Amino acid sequence: MKKHPLLTPRKASVIDLNTANDLFAEIMQSGIPFGYQQANCHNISHYISMLLASKGYQCAKIWAFAPVVYSTSSSKLISFADKKNISPNGKIDWGYHVAPILQVRIGNKVRKMVIDPGLFPKSPVRYRTWLAKLKTRKLIYLIVDSVWYLFNSSVIPNSQLQPDLNTVQPNVKLPDWFSDKLITDFFKYEEDSLEQHWIEKGLAVNETAMAFYDTEIKPILQSKQQQDLVADYKMLVGNVFNFETIFRDGNWNYEMDNNFQFRHQIIIAKYRQIYFGNLSKWQCKLALLMPL
């Protein structure tokens, strides 16, 4: 694994361990939907960074990239068993993962501690413990300022991109060893992402998916008589692209076709209403955290 911290010196707050644990407890009580692990780690991480900033603390972020994201020659994902048994294939697959980092003074050293209740629900953990949990060969990572919301990528490596003097220069100068990688830059939560409420939509998707799982899937998961229904629900909820297609986008795809949506029209209508209620709630909550 390789690293290259891109932290602005002294920008991230340095706090003691008790404060870190107190902030972790507040985050756990904030209503963030950590239970649905299929997607939206970038939205959860950015919301946490804004929540911490509202309390006077600046965090950083750690981004871990699987080979499938940064390389043209590998399809390797971050992959682990889905303990909730909600995914159609029984696995959680990520191309990347991101979480906030706190700089925590322990004794006479400052440790980088990750906040990721989806993986570590009890407390912050050292960033190397977090990386080890991902169990992915040839994983690469960057530690960056929290202002960077998401990354851009290309179909060709950085070294093959032709610089254009008429285009906007990259926001972040990536390390030299990124020359053969497909990740090209990071961007802030502004313009399209801000105007189209990407964070709020991501949090609403995760919260609605967990409500669906708890109410509709979990009670019948072990029922032999209802395995066809379970399979359909897993296809809908366990695959985040399908879930977003139906509830966020109001659209269809080859799995969520007209026949599928007709068969489940009542429950889709029910959870579409729940989704929009959650979206409205997260829009209100995020508005309170936005800088004036």
GROMACS .gro file of C-alpha atoms in nm:
model
  292
    1MET     CA    1   0.000   0.000   0.000
    2LYS     CA    2   0.116   0.352  -0.075
    3LYS     CA    3   0.028   0.678   0.090
    4HIS     CA    4   0.078   1.045   0.030
    5PRO     CA    5  -0.089   1.279   0.278
    6LEU     CA    6  -0.231   1.586   0.105
    7LEU     CA    7  -0.317   1.768   0.424
    8THR     CA    8  -0.278   2.142   0.453
    9PRO     CA    9  -0.039   2.186   0.750
   10ARG     CA   10  -0.218   2.258   1.078
   11LYS     CA   11  -0.560   2.273   0.910
   12ALA     CA   12  -0.705   1.962   1.076
   13SER     CA   13  -0.775   2.003   1.447
   14VAL     CA   14  -0.563   1.818   1.703
   15ILE     CA   15  -0.778   1.696   1.992
   16ASP     CA   16  -0.741   1.469   2.293
   17LEU     CA   17  -0.879   1.116   2.311
   18ASN     CA   18  -1.170   1.205   2.541
   19THR     CA   19  -1.286   1.473   2.297
   20ALA     CA   20  -1.254   1.228   2.008
   21ASN     CA   21  -1.468   0.974   2.192
   22ASP     CA   22  -1.726   1.239   2.281
   23LEU     CA   23  -1.749   1.350   1.917
   24PHE     CA   24  -1.783   0.988   1.807
   25ALA     CA   25  -2.073   0.943   2.051
   26GLU     CA   26  -2.242   1.256   1.915
   27ILE     CA   27  -2.202   1.129   1.559
   28MET     CA   28  -2.359   0.797   1.659
   29GLN     CA   29  -2.659   0.987   1.797
   30SER     CA   30  -2.697   1.212   1.491
   31GLY     CA   31  -2.926   0.979   1.295
   32ILE     CA   32  -2.678   0.912   1.014
   33PRO     CA   33  -2.778   0.582   0.846
   34PHE     CA   34  -2.463   0.375   0.895
   35GLY     CA   35  -2.636   0.038   0.864
   36TYR     CA   36  -2.672   0.030   0.486
   37GLN     CA   37  -2.319  -0.037   0.363
   38GLN     CA   38  -2.386  -0.072  -0.008
   39ALA     CA   39  -2.299   0.288  -0.094
   40ASN     CA   40  -2.274   0.658  -0.008
   41CYS     CA   41  -1.968   0.654   0.215
   42HIS     CA   42  -1.860   0.982   0.052
   43ASN     CA   43  -2.190   1.145   0.146
   44ILE     CA   44  -2.175   1.016   0.503
   45SER     CA   45  -1.813   1.130   0.537
   46HIS     CA   46  -1.883   1.478   0.409
   47TYR     CA   47  -2.187   1.517   0.631
   48ILE     CA   48  -1.976   1.417   0.933
   49SER     CA   49  -1.707   1.667   0.832
   50MET     CA   50  -1.970   1.942   0.819
   51LEU     CA   51  -2.116   1.831   1.151
   52LEU     CA   52  -1.772   1.845   1.313
   53ALA     CA   53  -1.701   2.185   1.155
   54SER     CA   54  -2.025   2.318   1.304
   55LYS     CA   55  -1.883   2.226   1.645
   56GLY     CA   56  -1.551   2.396   1.575
   57TYR     CA   57  -1.345   2.094   1.470
   58GLN     CA   58  -1.177   2.033   1.135
   59CYS     CA   59  -1.125   1.672   1.034
   60ALA     CA   60  -0.946   1.519   0.737
   61LYS     CA   61  -1.050   1.226   0.516
   62ILE     CA   62  -0.887   0.900   0.419
   63TRP     CA   63  -0.966   0.764   0.073
   64ALA     CA   64  -0.892   0.401  -0.009
   65PHE     CA   65  -0.901   0.292  -0.373
   66ALA     CA   66  -0.931  -0.063  -0.502
   67PRO     CA   67  -0.741  -0.156  -0.820
   68VAL     CA   68  -1.066  -0.155  -1.022
   69VAL     CA   69  -1.089   0.223  -0.972
   70TYR     CA   70  -0.730   0.331  -1.035
   71SER     CA   71  -0.608   0.070  -1.286
   72THR     CA   72  -0.702  -0.041  -1.636
   73SER     CA   73  -0.564  -0.390  -1.577
   74SER     CA   74  -0.756  -0.510  -1.271
   75SER     CA   75  -1.116  -0.572  -1.169
   76LYS     CA   76  -1.024  -0.617  -0.800
   77LEU     CA   77  -1.277  -0.465  -0.559
   78ILE     CA   78  -1.290  -0.410  -0.185
   79SER     CA   79  -1.518  -0.702  -0.101
   80PHE     CA   80  -1.652  -0.861   0.217
   81ALA     CA   81  -1.946  -1.068   0.337
   82ASP     CA   82  -2.281  -0.893   0.375
   83LYS     CA   83  -2.372  -0.976   0.735
   84LYS     CA   84  -2.727  -0.850   0.689
   85ASN     CA   85  -2.775  -1.087   0.395
   86ILE     CA   86  -2.941  -0.813   0.194
   87SER     CA   87  -2.715  -0.823  -0.114
   88PRO     CA   88  -2.822  -1.059  -0.397
   89ASN     CA   89  -2.473  -1.212  -0.414
   90GLY     CA   90  -2.408  -1.210  -0.040
   91LYS     CA   91  -2.122  -0.960  -0.067
   92ILE     CA   92  -2.057  -0.591  -0.022
   93ASP     CA   93  -1.840  -0.462  -0.308
   94TRP     CA   94  -1.675  -0.120  -0.316
   95GLY     CA   95  -1.450   0.041  -0.572
   96TYR     CA   96  -1.340   0.288  -0.307
   97HIS     CA   97  -1.413   0.376   0.053
   98VAL     CA   98  -1.373   0.700   0.244
   99ALA     CA   99  -1.408   0.804   0.608
  100PRO     CA  100  -1.329   1.108   0.823
  101ILE     CA  101  -1.004   1.123   1.019
  102LEU     CA  102  -0.942   1.300   1.348
  103GLN     CA  103  -0.594   1.393   1.464
  104VAL     CA  104  -0.586   1.268   1.822
  105ARG     CA  105  -0.313   1.339   2.075
  106ILE     CA  106  -0.232   1.024   2.271
  107GLY     CA  107   0.058   1.073   2.509
  108ASN     CA  108   0.322   1.270   2.323
  109LYS     CA  109   0.212   1.155   1.977
  110VAL     CA  110  -0.063   1.265   1.739
  111ARG     CA  111  -0.247   0.969   1.588
  112LYS     CA  112  -0.472   0.971   1.285
  113MET     CA  113  -0.797   0.809   1.400
  114VAL     CA  114  -1.075   0.710   1.160
  115ILE     CA  115  -1.446   0.757   1.229
  116ASP     CA  116  -1.631   0.479   1.046
  117PRO     CA  117  -1.922   0.340   1.251
  118GLY     CA  118  -2.024   0.118   0.961
  119LEU     CA  119  -1.704  -0.082   1.011
  120PHE     CA  120  -1.610   0.013   1.368
  121PRO     CA  121  -1.926   0.103   1.566
  122LYS     CA  122  -1.763   0.137   1.909
  123SER     CA  123  -1.497   0.406   1.873
  124PRO     CA  124  -1.251   0.576   1.639
  125VAL     CA  125  -0.966   0.350   1.526
  126ARG     CA  126  -0.615   0.410   1.397
  127TYR     CA  127  -0.608   0.452   1.025
  128ARG     CA  128  -0.388   0.147   0.970
  129THR     CA  129  -0.645  -0.064   1.156
  130TRP     CA  130  -0.909   0.077   0.923
  131LEU     CA  131  -0.702  -0.004   0.614
  132ALA     CA  132  -0.637  -0.357   0.738
  133LYS     CA  133  -1.013  -0.410   0.779
  134LEU     CA  134  -1.059  -0.353   0.405
  135LYS     CA  135  -0.841  -0.659   0.330
  136THR     CA  136  -0.764  -0.567  -0.029
  137ARG     CA  137  -0.437  -0.642  -0.208
  138LYS     CA  138  -0.281  -0.349  -0.393
  139LEU     CA  139  -0.508  -0.102  -0.215
  140ILE     CA  140  -0.383   0.256  -0.236
  141TYR     CA  141  -0.489   0.547  -0.020
  142LEU     CA  142  -0.467   0.920   0.026
  143ILE     CA  143  -0.524   1.137   0.333
  144VAL     CA  144  -0.662   1.473   0.226
  145ASP     CA  145  -0.833   1.784   0.359
  146SER     CA  146  -1.199   1.735   0.442
  147VAL     CA  147  -1.311   1.998   0.191
  148TRP     CA  148  -1.271   1.749  -0.095
  149TYR     CA  149  -1.609   1.585  -0.147
  150LEU     CA  150  -1.546   1.337  -0.429
  151PHE     CA  151  -1.290   1.248  -0.693
  152ASN     CA  152  -1.277   1.259  -1.072
  153SER     CA  153  -1.138   0.977  -1.282
  154SER     CA  154  -1.045   0.907  -1.642
  155VAL     CA  155  -1.035   0.608  -1.875
  156ILE     CA  156  -0.665   0.670  -1.936
  157PRO     CA  157  -0.382   0.725  -1.685
  158ASN     CA  158  -0.274   1.072  -1.577
  159SER     CA  159   0.053   1.040  -1.770
  160GLN     CA  160  -0.140   1.008  -2.097
  161LEU     CA  161  -0.368   1.305  -2.039
  162GLN     CA  162  -0.269   1.594  -2.261
  163PRO     CA  163  -0.256   1.924  -2.071
  164ASP     CA  164  -0.478   2.193  -2.217
  165LEU     CA  165  -0.390   2.549  -2.126
  166ASN     CA  166  -0.750   2.653  -2.188
  167THR     CA  167  -0.894   2.416  -1.927
  168VAL     CA  168  -0.917   2.470  -1.554
  169GLN     CA  169  -0.615   2.341  -1.366
  170PRO     CA  170  -0.663   2.049  -1.122
  171ASN     CA  171  -0.777   2.134  -0.771
  172VAL     CA  172  -0.529   1.894  -0.612
  173LYS     CA  173  -0.172   1.815  -0.713
  174LEU     CA  174  -0.163   1.438  -0.682
  175PRO     CA  175   0.163   1.264  -0.593
  176ASP     CA  176   0.400   1.158  -0.870
  177TRP     CA  177   0.319   0.791  -0.821
  178PHE     CA  178  -0.035   0.868  -0.941
  179SER     CA  179   0.099   0.919  -1.295
  180ASP     CA  180  -0.014   0.569  -1.396
  181LYS     CA  181  -0.347   0.593  -1.210
  182LEU     CA  182  -0.693   0.680  -1.341
  183ILE     CA  183  -0.786   0.912  -1.051
  184THR     CA  184  -0.727   1.265  -1.176
  185ASP     CA  185  -0.856   1.516  -0.921
  186PHE     CA  186  -1.091   1.594  -0.630
  187PHE     CA  187  -1.373   1.846  -0.617
  188LYS     CA  188  -1.569   2.031  -0.349
  189TYR     CA  189  -1.935   2.010  -0.254
  190GLU     CA  190  -2.051   2.295  -0.474
  191GLU     CA  191  -2.212   2.370  -0.809
  192ASP     CA  192  -2.394   2.059  -0.942
  193SER     CA  193  -2.343   1.843  -0.632
  194LEU     CA  194  -2.468   2.120  -0.402
  195GLU     CA  195  -2.753   2.236  -0.625
  196GLN     CA  196  -2.873   1.879  -0.687
  197HIS     CA  197  -2.849   1.781  -0.317
  198TRP     CA  198  -2.619   1.482  -0.364
  199ILE     CA  199  -2.547   1.444   0.009
  200GLU     CA  200  -2.910   1.466   0.112
  201LYS     CA  201  -3.014   1.218  -0.157
  202GLY     CA  202  -2.741   0.975  -0.055
  203LEU     CA  203  -2.839   0.986   0.311
  204ALA     CA  204  -3.208   0.952   0.222
  205VAL     CA  205  -3.130   0.649   0.004
  206ASN     CA  206  -2.942   0.477   0.286
  207GLU     CA  207  -3.203   0.556   0.549
  208THR     CA  208  -3.489   0.441   0.328
  209ALA     CA  209  -3.306   0.122   0.234
  210MET     CA  210  -3.251   0.038   0.601
  211ALA     CA  211  -3.618   0.101   0.678
  212PHE     CA  212  -3.713  -0.133   0.394
  213TYR     CA  213  -3.473  -0.399   0.519
  214ASP     CA  214  -3.588  -0.380   0.882
  215THR     CA  215  -3.960  -0.377   0.800
  216GLU     CA  216  -3.997  -0.583   0.484
  217ILE     CA  217  -3.695  -0.812   0.440
  218LYS     CA  218  -3.566  -0.908   0.783
  219PRO     CA  219  -3.899  -1.057   0.909
  220ILE     CA  220  -3.924  -1.295   0.610
  221LEU     CA  221  -3.555  -1.358   0.543
  222GLN     CA  222  -3.565  -1.715   0.676
  223SER     CA  223  -3.914  -1.800   0.549
  224LYS     CA  224  -3.897  -2.086   0.300
  225GLN     CA  225  -4.241  -1.995   0.167
  226GLN     CA  226  -4.138  -1.641   0.074
  227GLN     CA  227  -3.796  -1.686  -0.083
  228ASP     CA  228  -3.916  -1.560  -0.422
  229LEU     CA  229  -4.028  -1.237  -0.258
  230VAL     CA  230  -3.703  -1.218  -0.062
  231ALA     CA  231  -3.507  -1.258  -0.387
  232ASP     CA  232  -3.701  -0.972  -0.548
  233TYR     CA  233  -3.654  -0.749  -0.245
  234LYS     CA  234  -3.281  -0.825  -0.236
  235MET     CA  235  -3.255  -0.732  -0.602
  236LEU     CA  236  -3.431  -0.404  -0.526
  237VAL     CA  237  -3.264  -0.305  -0.198
  238GLY     CA  238  -2.939  -0.502  -0.192
  239ASN     CA  239  -2.825  -0.349  -0.520
  240VAL     CA  240  -2.791   0.024  -0.460
  241PHE     CA  241  -2.807   0.105  -0.830
  242ASN     CA  242  -3.149  -0.056  -0.852
  243PHE     CA  243  -3.265   0.117  -0.534
  244GLU     CA  244  -3.150   0.457  -0.659
  245THR     CA  245  -3.305   0.394  -0.999
  246ILE     CA  246  -3.648   0.332  -0.846
  247PHE     CA  247  -3.663   0.572  -0.552
  248ARG     CA  248  -3.418   0.852  -0.622
  249ASP     CA  249  -3.449   0.872  -0.999
  250GLY     CA  250  -3.802   0.739  -1.058
  251ASN     CA  251  -3.667   0.541  -1.350
  252TRP     CA  252  -3.617   0.183  -1.470
  253ASN     CA  253  -3.338  -0.049  -1.585
  254TYR     CA  254  -3.313  -0.404  -1.717
  255GLU     CA  255  -3.371  -0.553  -1.369
  256MET     CA  256  -3.613  -0.289  -1.246
  257ASP     CA  257  -3.825  -0.320  -1.560
  258ASN     CA  258  -4.195  -0.246  -1.602
  259ASN     CA  259  -4.292  -0.599  -1.503
  260PHE     CA  260  -4.095  -0.583  -1.176
  261GLN     CA  261  -4.231  -0.241  -1.089
  262PHE     CA  262  -4.587  -0.348  -1.168
  263ARG     CA  263  -4.558  -0.656  -0.942
  264HIS     CA  264  -4.434  -0.444  -0.653
  265GLN     CA  265  -4.611  -0.117  -0.725
  266ILE     CA  266  -4.776  -0.089  -0.382
  267ILE     CA  267  -4.459  -0.127  -0.179
  268ILE     CA  268  -4.262   0.089  -0.423
  269ALA     CA  269  -4.519   0.367  -0.381
  270LYS     CA  270  -4.498   0.329  -0.002
  271TYR     CA  271  -4.119   0.358   0.012
  272ARG     CA  272  -4.101   0.628  -0.251
  273GLN     CA  273  -4.306   0.841  -0.013
  274ILE     CA  274  -4.074   0.745   0.273
  275TYR     CA  275  -3.772   0.835   0.060
  276PHE     CA  276  -3.901   1.183  -0.016
  277GLY     CA  277  -3.982   1.237   0.350
  278ASN     CA  278  -3.626   1.139   0.441
  279LEU     CA  279  -3.488   1.360   0.166
  280SER     CA  280  -3.677   1.660   0.301
  281LYS     CA  281  -3.548   1.587   0.652
  282TRP     CA  282  -3.184   1.566   0.539
  283GLN     CA  283  -3.219   1.883   0.334
  284CYS     CA  284  -3.329   2.065   0.649
  285LYS     CA  285  -3.052   1.911   0.860
  286LEU     CA  286  -2.780   1.990   0.607
  287ALA     CA  287  -2.903   2.347   0.566
  288LEU     CA  288  -2.832   2.401   0.936
  289LEU     CA  289  -2.469   2.295   0.882
  290MET     CA  290  -2.401   2.502   0.570
  291PRO     CA  291  -2.170   2.800   0.629
  292LEU     CA  292  -2.343   3.136   0.601
   0.00000   0.00000   0.00000
